[in-house]
Amino acid sequence: KFFSGVYWIKAPENSGHFMVYDPRAGVHMSMPNRIDEKNLSSEYWREVHFEPKAGTCLMFPAWLWHEVKPNKSNNNRISVSFNFLQR
């Protein structure tokens, strides 16, 4: 199995969320009506936002669509990204 990951060395507030997206074809075309977004069941999530924290390592399947939002803080964000193959 092929994995990707990121380790945050320094992650000030507002330094950009790490995001993963549902890779299924067509899933982004429609979304159920949201009356109370906080109680929306996870089976309807199309994306997950993760706020980086220094000292945290996040690993995920390499095929999972992902991105990092821009750093909007006045500080540097320092992270190390990596890929690895599990045999």
Short mmCIF file of C-alpha atoms in Angstrom, two decimals:
data_model
loop_
_atom_site.label_atom_id
_atom_site.label_comp_id
_atom_site.label_asym_id
_atom_site.label_seq_id
_atom_site.Cartn_x
_atom_site.Cartn_y
_atom_site.Cartn_z
CA LYS A 1 0.00 0.00 0.00
CA PHE A 2 1.17 3.50 -0.85
CA PHE A 3 0.71 6.26 1.75
CA SER A 4 1.33 9.98 2.02
CA GLY A 5 1.77 12.04 5.14
CA VAL A 6 2.62 15.37 6.65
CA TYR A 7 4.31 16.31 9.92
CA TRP A 8 3.89 19.86 11.23
CA ILE A 9 6.95 21.33 12.92
CA LYS A 10 5.47 24.82 13.27
CA ALA A 11 1.82 25.65 12.61
CA PRO A 12 0.64 29.06 13.83
CA GLU A 13 -3.07 29.90 13.93
CA ASN A 14 -4.50 30.68 10.46
CA SER A 15 -1.58 28.94 8.74
CA GLY A 16 -3.84 27.04 6.34
CA HIS A 17 -6.03 23.97 6.79
CA PHE A 18 -5.06 20.60 5.39
CA MET A 19 -7.99 19.28 3.34
CA VAL A 20 -8.97 15.86 2.02
CA TYR A 21 -11.76 15.28 -0.48
CA ASP A 22 -14.09 12.42 -1.32
CA PRO A 23 -12.63 10.98 -4.55
CA ARG A 24 -15.81 9.29 -5.78
CA ALA A 25 -16.90 10.42 -9.24
CA GLY A 26 -19.97 12.66 -9.22
CA VAL A 27 -20.12 13.11 -5.45
CA HIS A 28 -19.38 16.84 -5.77
CA MET A 29 -22.31 17.47 -8.11
CA SER A 30 -24.98 17.68 -5.42
CA MET A 31 -25.28 18.02 -1.68
CA PRO A 32 -28.31 17.44 0.57
CA ASN A 33 -30.02 20.50 2.04
CA ARG A 34 -28.46 21.55 5.31
CA ILE A 35 -30.75 22.65 8.08
CA ASP A 36 -28.22 22.20 10.88
CA GLU A 37 -24.72 21.87 9.43
CA LYS A 38 -23.16 20.90 12.78
CA ASN A 39 -25.32 17.78 12.91
CA LEU A 40 -24.70 16.73 9.30
CA SER A 41 -23.90 13.02 9.28
CA SER A 42 -20.34 12.20 8.21
CA GLU A 43 -21.68 10.04 5.36
CA TYR A 44 -22.58 13.31 3.58
CA TRP A 45 -19.17 14.95 4.00
CA ARG A 46 -17.45 15.69 0.70
CA GLU A 47 -14.39 17.22 2.33
CA VAL A 48 -12.69 17.25 5.70
CA HIS A 49 -10.76 20.24 7.05
CA PHE A 50 -7.92 19.61 9.47
CA GLU A 51 -6.30 22.48 11.37
CA PRO A 52 -2.57 21.73 11.60
CA LYS A 53 -0.93 21.57 15.02
CA ALA A 54 2.81 21.51 15.68
CA GLY A 55 4.01 18.03 16.61
CA THR A 56 1.17 16.30 14.75
CA CYS A 57 1.66 13.72 12.00
CA LEU A 58 -1.18 12.86 9.63
CA MET A 59 -0.97 9.84 7.29
CA PHE A 60 -3.49 8.86 4.62
CA PRO A 61 -3.76 6.71 1.47
CA ALA A 62 -1.74 8.39 -1.29
CA TRP A 63 -4.66 8.20 -3.75
CA LEU A 64 -6.83 10.43 -1.52
CA TRP A 65 -7.30 13.89 -3.03
CA HIS A 66 -5.72 16.47 -0.72
CA GLU A 67 -4.43 20.04 -0.54
CA VAL A 68 -3.16 22.67 1.87
CA LYS A 69 -4.85 26.05 2.01
CA PRO A 70 -2.68 29.21 1.92
CA ASN A 71 -0.96 30.45 5.06
CA LYS A 72 -2.81 33.60 6.16
CA SER A 73 -0.84 34.11 9.37
CA ASN A 74 2.07 36.50 9.73
CA ASN A 75 4.34 33.56 10.64
CA ASN A 76 5.98 30.73 8.74
CA ARG A 77 4.31 27.34 8.64
CA ILE A 78 6.91 24.57 8.68
CA SER A 79 5.88 21.07 7.65
CA VAL A 80 7.45 17.97 6.16
CA SER A 81 5.49 15.96 3.63
CA PHE A 82 6.38 12.40 2.65
CA ASN A 83 5.31 9.28 0.78
CA PHE A 84 6.02 5.68 1.70
CA LEU A 85 5.30 2.19 0.46
CA GLN A 86 4.19 -0.46 2.96
CA ARG A 87 5.23 -3.98 1.98
#
